[in-house]
PDB file of C-alpha atoms in Angstrom:
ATOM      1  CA  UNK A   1      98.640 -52.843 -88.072  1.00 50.00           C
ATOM      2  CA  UNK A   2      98.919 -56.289 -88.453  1.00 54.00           C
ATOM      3  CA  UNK A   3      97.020 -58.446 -91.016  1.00 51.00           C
ATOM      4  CA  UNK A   4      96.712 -62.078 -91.914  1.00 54.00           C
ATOM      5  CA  UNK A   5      97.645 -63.575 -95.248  1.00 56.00           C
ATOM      6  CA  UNK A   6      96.768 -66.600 -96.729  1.00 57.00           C
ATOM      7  CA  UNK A   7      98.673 -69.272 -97.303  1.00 61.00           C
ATOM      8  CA  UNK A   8     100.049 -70.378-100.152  1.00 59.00           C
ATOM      9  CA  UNK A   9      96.617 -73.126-101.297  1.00 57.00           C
ATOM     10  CA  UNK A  10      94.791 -72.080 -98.770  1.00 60.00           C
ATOM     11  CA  UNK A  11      91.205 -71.565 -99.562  1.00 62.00           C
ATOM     12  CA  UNK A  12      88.775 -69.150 -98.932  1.00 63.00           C
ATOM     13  CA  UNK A  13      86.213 -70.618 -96.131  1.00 67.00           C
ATOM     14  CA  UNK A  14      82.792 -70.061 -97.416  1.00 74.00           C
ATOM     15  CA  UNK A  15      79.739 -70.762 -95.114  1.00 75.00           C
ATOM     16  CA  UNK A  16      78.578 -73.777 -95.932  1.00 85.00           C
ATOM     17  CA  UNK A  17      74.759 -74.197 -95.789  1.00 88.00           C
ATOM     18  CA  UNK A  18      73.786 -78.037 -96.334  1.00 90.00           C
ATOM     19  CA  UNK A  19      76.117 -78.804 -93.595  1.00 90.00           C
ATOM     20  CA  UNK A  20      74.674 -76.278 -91.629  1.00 91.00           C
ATOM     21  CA  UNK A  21      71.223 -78.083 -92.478  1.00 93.00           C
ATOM     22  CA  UNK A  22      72.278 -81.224 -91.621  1.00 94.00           C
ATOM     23  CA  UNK A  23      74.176 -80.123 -88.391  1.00 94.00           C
ATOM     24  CA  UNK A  24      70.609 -78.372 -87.435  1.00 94.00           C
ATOM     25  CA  UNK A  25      68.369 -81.100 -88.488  1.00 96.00           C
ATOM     26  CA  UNK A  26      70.073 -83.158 -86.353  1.00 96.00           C
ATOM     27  CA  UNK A  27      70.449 -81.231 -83.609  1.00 96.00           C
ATOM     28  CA  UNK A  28      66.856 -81.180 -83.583  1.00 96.00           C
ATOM     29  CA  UNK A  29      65.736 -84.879 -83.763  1.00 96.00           C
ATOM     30  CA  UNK A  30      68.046 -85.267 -81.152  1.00 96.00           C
ATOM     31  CA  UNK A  31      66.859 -82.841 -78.390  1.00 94.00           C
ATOM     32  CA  UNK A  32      63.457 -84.290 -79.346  1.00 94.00           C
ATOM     33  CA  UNK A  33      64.291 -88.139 -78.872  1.00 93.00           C
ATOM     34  CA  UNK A  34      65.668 -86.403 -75.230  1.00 92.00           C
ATOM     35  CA  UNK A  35      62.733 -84.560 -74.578  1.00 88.00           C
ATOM     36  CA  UNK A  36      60.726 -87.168 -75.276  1.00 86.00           C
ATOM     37  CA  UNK A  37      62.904 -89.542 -73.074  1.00 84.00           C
ATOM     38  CA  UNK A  38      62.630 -87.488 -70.114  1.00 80.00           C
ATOM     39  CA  UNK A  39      58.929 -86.657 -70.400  1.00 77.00           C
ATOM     40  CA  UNK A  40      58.345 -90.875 -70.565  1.00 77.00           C
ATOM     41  CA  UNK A  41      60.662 -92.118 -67.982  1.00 78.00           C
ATOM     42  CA  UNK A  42      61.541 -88.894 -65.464  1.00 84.00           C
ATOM     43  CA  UNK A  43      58.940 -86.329 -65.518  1.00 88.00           C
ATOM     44  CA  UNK A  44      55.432 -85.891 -66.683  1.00 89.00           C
ATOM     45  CA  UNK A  45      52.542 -82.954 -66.479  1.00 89.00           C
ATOM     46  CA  UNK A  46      49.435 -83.932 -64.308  1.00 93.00           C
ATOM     47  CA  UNK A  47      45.977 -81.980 -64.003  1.00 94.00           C
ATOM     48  CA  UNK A  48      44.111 -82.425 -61.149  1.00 93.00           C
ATOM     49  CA  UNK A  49      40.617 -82.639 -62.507  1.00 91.00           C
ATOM     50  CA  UNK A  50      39.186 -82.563 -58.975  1.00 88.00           C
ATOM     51  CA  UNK A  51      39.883 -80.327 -55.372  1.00 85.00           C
ATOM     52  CA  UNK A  52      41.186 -82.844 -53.570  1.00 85.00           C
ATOM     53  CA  UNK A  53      44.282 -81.261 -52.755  1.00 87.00           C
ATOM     54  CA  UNK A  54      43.156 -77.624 -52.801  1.00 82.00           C
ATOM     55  CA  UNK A  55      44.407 -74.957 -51.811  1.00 81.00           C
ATOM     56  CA  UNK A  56      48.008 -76.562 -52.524  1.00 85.00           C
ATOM     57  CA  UNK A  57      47.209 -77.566 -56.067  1.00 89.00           C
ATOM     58  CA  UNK A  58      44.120 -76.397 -56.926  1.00 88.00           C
ATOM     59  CA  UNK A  59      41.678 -78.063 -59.781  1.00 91.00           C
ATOM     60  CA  UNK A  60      43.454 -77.378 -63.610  1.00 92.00           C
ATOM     61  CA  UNK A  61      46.657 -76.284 -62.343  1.00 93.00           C
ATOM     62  CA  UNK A  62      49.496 -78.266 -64.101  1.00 93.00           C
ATOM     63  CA  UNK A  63      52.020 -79.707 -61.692  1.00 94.00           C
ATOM     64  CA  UNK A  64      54.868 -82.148 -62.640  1.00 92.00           C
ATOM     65  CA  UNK A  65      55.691 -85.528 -61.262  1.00 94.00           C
ATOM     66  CA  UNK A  66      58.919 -87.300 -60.932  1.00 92.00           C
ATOM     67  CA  UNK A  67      58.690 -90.962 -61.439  1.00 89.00           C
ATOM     68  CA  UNK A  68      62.029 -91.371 -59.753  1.00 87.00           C
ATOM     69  CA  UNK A  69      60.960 -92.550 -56.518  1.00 90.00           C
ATOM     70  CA  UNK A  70      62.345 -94.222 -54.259  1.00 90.00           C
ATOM     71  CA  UNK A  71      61.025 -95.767 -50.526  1.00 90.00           C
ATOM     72  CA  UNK A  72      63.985 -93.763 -48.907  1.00 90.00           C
ATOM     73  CA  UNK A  73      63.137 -90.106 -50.896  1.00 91.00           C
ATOM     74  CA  UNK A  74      59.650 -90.394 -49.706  1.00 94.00           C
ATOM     75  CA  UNK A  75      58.677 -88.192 -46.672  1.00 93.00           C
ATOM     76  CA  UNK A  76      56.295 -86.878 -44.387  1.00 91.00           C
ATOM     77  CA  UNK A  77      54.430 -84.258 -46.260  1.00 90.00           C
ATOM     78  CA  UNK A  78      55.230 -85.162 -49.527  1.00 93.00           C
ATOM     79  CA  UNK A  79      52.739 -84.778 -52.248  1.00 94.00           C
ATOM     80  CA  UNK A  80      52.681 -88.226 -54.285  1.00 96.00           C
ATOM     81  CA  UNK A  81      50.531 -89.411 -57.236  1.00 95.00           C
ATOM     82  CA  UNK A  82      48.994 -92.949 -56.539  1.00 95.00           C
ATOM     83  CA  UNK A  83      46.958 -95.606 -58.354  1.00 93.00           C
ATOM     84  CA  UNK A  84      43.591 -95.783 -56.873  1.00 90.00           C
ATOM     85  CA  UNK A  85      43.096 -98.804 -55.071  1.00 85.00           C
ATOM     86  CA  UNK A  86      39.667 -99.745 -56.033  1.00 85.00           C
ATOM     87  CA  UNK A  87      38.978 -97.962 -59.139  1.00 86.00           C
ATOM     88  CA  UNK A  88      41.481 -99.060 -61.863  1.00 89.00           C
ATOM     89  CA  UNK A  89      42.725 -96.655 -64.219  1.00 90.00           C
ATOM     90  CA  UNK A  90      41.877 -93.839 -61.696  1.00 91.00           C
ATOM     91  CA  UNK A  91      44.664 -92.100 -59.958  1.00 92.00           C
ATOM     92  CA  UNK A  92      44.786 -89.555 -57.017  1.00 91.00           C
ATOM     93  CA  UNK A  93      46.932 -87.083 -55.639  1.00 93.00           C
ATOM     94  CA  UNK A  94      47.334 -87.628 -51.720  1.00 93.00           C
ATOM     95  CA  UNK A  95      49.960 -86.410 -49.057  1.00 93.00           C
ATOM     96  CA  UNK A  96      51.505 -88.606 -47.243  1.00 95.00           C
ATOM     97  CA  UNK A  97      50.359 -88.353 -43.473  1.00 93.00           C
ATOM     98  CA  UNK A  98      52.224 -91.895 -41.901  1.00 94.00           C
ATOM     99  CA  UNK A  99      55.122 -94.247 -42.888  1.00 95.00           C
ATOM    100  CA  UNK A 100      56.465 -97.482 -41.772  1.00 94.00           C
ATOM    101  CA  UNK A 101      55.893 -97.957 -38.208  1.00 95.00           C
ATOM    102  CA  UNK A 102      53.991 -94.935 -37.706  1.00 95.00           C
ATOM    103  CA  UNK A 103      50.873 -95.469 -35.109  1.00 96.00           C
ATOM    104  CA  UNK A 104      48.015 -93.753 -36.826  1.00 94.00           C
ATOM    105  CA  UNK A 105      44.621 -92.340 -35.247  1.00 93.00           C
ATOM    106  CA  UNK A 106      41.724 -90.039 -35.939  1.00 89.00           C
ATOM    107  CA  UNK A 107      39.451 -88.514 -33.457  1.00 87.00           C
ATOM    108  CA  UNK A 108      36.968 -86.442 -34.544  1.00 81.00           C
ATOM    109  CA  UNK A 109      38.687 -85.265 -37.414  1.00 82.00           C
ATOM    110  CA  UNK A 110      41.969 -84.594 -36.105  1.00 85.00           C
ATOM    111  CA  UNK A 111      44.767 -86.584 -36.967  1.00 88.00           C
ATOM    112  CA  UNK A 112      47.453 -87.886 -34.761  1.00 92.00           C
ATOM    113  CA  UNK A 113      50.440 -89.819 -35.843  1.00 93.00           C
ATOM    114  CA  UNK A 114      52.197 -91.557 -33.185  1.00 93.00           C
ATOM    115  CA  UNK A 115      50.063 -89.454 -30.425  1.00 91.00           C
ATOM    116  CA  UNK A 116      51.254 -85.850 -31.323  1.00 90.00           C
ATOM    117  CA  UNK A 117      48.032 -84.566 -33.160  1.00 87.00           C
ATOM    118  CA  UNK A 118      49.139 -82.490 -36.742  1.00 81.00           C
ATOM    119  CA  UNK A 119      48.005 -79.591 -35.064  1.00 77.00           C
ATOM    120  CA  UNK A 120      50.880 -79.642 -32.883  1.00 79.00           C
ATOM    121  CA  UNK A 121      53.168 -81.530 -34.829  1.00 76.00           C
ATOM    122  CA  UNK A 122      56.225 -79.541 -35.748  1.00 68.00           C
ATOM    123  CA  UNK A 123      56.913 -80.473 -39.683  1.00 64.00           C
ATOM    124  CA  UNK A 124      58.267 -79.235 -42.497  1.00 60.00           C
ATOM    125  CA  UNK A 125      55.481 -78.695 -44.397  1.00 58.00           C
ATOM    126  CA  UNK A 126      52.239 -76.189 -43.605  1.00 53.00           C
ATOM    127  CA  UNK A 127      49.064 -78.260 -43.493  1.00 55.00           C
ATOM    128  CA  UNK A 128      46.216 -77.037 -45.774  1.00 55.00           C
ATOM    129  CA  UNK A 129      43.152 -78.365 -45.683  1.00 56.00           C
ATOM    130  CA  UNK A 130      39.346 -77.583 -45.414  1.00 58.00           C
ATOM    131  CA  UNK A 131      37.240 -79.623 -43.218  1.00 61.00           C
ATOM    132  CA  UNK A 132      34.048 -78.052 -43.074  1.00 64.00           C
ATOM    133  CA  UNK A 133      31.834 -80.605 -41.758  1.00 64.00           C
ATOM    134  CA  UNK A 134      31.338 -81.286 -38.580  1.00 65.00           C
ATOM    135  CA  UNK A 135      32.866 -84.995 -37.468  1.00 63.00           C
ATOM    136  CA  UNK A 136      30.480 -87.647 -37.494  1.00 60.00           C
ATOM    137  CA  UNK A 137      30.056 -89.861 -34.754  1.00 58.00           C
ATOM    138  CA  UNK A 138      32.511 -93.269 -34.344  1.00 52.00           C
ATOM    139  CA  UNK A 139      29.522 -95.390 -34.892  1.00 53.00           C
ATOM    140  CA  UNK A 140      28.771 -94.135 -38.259  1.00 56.00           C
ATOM    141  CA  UNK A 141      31.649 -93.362 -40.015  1.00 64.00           C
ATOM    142  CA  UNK A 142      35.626 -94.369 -39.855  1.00 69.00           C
ATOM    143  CA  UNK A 143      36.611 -91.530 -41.873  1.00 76.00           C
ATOM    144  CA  UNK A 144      36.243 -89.338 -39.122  1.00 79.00           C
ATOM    145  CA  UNK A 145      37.089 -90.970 -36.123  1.00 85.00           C
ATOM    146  CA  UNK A 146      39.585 -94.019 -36.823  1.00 86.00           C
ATOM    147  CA  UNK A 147      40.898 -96.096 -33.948  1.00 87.00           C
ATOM    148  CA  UNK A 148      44.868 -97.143 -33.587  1.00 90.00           C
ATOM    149  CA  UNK A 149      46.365 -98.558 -37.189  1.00 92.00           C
ATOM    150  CA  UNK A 150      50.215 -99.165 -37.409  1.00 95.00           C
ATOM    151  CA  UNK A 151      51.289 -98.434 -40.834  1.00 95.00           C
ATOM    152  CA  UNK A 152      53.127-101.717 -41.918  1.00 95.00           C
ATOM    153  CA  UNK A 153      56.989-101.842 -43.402  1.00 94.00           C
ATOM    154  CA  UNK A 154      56.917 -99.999 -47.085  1.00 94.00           C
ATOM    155  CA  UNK A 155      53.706 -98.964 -46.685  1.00 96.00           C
ATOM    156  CA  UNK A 156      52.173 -95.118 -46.422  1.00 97.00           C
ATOM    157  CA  UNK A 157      49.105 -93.584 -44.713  1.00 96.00           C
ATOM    158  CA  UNK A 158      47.932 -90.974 -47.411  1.00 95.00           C
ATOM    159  CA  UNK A 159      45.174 -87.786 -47.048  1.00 91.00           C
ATOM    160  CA  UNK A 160      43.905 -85.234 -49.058  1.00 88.00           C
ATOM    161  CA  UNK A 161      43.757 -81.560 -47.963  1.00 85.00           C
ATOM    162  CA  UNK A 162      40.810 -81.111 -48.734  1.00 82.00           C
ATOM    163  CA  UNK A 163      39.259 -83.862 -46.913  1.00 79.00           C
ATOM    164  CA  UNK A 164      35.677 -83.826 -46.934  1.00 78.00           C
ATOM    165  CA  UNK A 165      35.872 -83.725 -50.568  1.00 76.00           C
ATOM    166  CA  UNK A 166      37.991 -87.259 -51.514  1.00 83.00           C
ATOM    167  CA  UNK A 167      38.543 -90.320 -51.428  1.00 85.00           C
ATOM    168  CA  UNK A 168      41.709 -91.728 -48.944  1.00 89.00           C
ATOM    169  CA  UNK A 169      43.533 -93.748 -46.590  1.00 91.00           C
ATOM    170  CA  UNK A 170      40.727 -93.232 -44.493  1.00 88.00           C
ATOM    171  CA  UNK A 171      38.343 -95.359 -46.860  1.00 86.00           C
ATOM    172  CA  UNK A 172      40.928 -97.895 -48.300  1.00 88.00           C
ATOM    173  CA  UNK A 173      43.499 -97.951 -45.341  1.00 90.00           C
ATOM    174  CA  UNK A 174      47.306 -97.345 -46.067  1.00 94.00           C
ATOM    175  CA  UNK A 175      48.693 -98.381 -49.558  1.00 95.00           C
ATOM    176  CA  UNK A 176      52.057 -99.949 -50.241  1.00 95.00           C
ATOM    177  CA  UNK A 177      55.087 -97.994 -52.146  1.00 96.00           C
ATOM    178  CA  UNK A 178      54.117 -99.993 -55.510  1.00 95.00           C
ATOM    179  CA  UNK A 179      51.397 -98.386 -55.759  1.00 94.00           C
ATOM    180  CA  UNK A 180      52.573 -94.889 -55.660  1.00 95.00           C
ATOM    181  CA  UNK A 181      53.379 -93.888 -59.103  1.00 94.00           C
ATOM    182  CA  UNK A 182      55.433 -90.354 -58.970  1.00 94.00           C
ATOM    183  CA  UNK A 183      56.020 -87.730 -56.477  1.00 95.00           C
ATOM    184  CA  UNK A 184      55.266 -83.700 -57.099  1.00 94.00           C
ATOM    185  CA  UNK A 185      58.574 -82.146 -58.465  1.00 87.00           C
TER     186      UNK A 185
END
């Protein structure tokens, strides 16, 4: 068979362990600093401490937002994290139910976005939501039965599934795109 000689000078390789250290320890700080990068600026863990958006993302189930957002990657049915508008510090996790231009209206309950009611609105995404109580008359609450509203330019009409149970666009009216601070990866 055939075998390898050495070289005349040629030394030995032995295996060389503080390099190895070194090579490792770096290695290491390294893929930290990066994991720490991308959990600050890209993605980040969120716990809904509430069932706003149950059954989709039910109370203490970890879900990860992107903070990469962008007014064009947003879309109908898209689950977004916002900054509540009246209680600072507070955020909440809405879908979003209208965009720019979008004619909004509630009638006892029932959405409809640009006349076609959710119901019968074709989309992308299955709506989930319980709605237990009965719809309160127009003269004593909004939530429930909300006359036209035209969702202004960069701005988004946002609802919880589980709509008896939060707080919404139906309360504070539709919120503009600096306010939303990540969208559900």
């Amino acid at each position: 068979m055939f075998s390898l000689k050495k070289e005349f000078g040629e030394k030995e390789k032995k295996f060389d362990r503080k390099k190895f250290a070194q090579i490792l320890s770096i290695s290491l700080v390294v893929g930290f600093l990066f994991a720490t990068a991308v959990r600050i600026w890209f993605l980040f863990p969120f716990v809904p401490e509430t069932e706003e958006m149950s059954p989709a993302f039910p109370k203490g189930k970890r879900i990860y937002i992107s903070r990469f957002v962008r007014d064009s990657s947003l879309f109908l049915g898209d689950v977004v994290l916002v900054e509540h508008p009246t209680q600072k510090g507070k955020v909440t996790l809405v879908r979003i139910m209208g965009k720019s231009g979008d004619q909004i209206s509630i009638k006892d309950k029932v959405l409809y976005r640009n006349g076609i009611s959710e119901a019968q609105e074709k989309s992308d995404f299955s709506l989930q939501h319980k709605d237990a109580r009965p719809a309160f008359s127009g003269t004593y609450s909004t939530r429930d039965n909300l006359s036209n509203l035209t969702v202004e330019d960069r701005n988004y009409f946002l609802l919880c599934d589980n709509r008896d149970d939060c707080v919404d666009s139906r309360d504070f009216g539709p919120l503009p795109f600096e306010k939303i601070i990540g969208k559900v990866f």
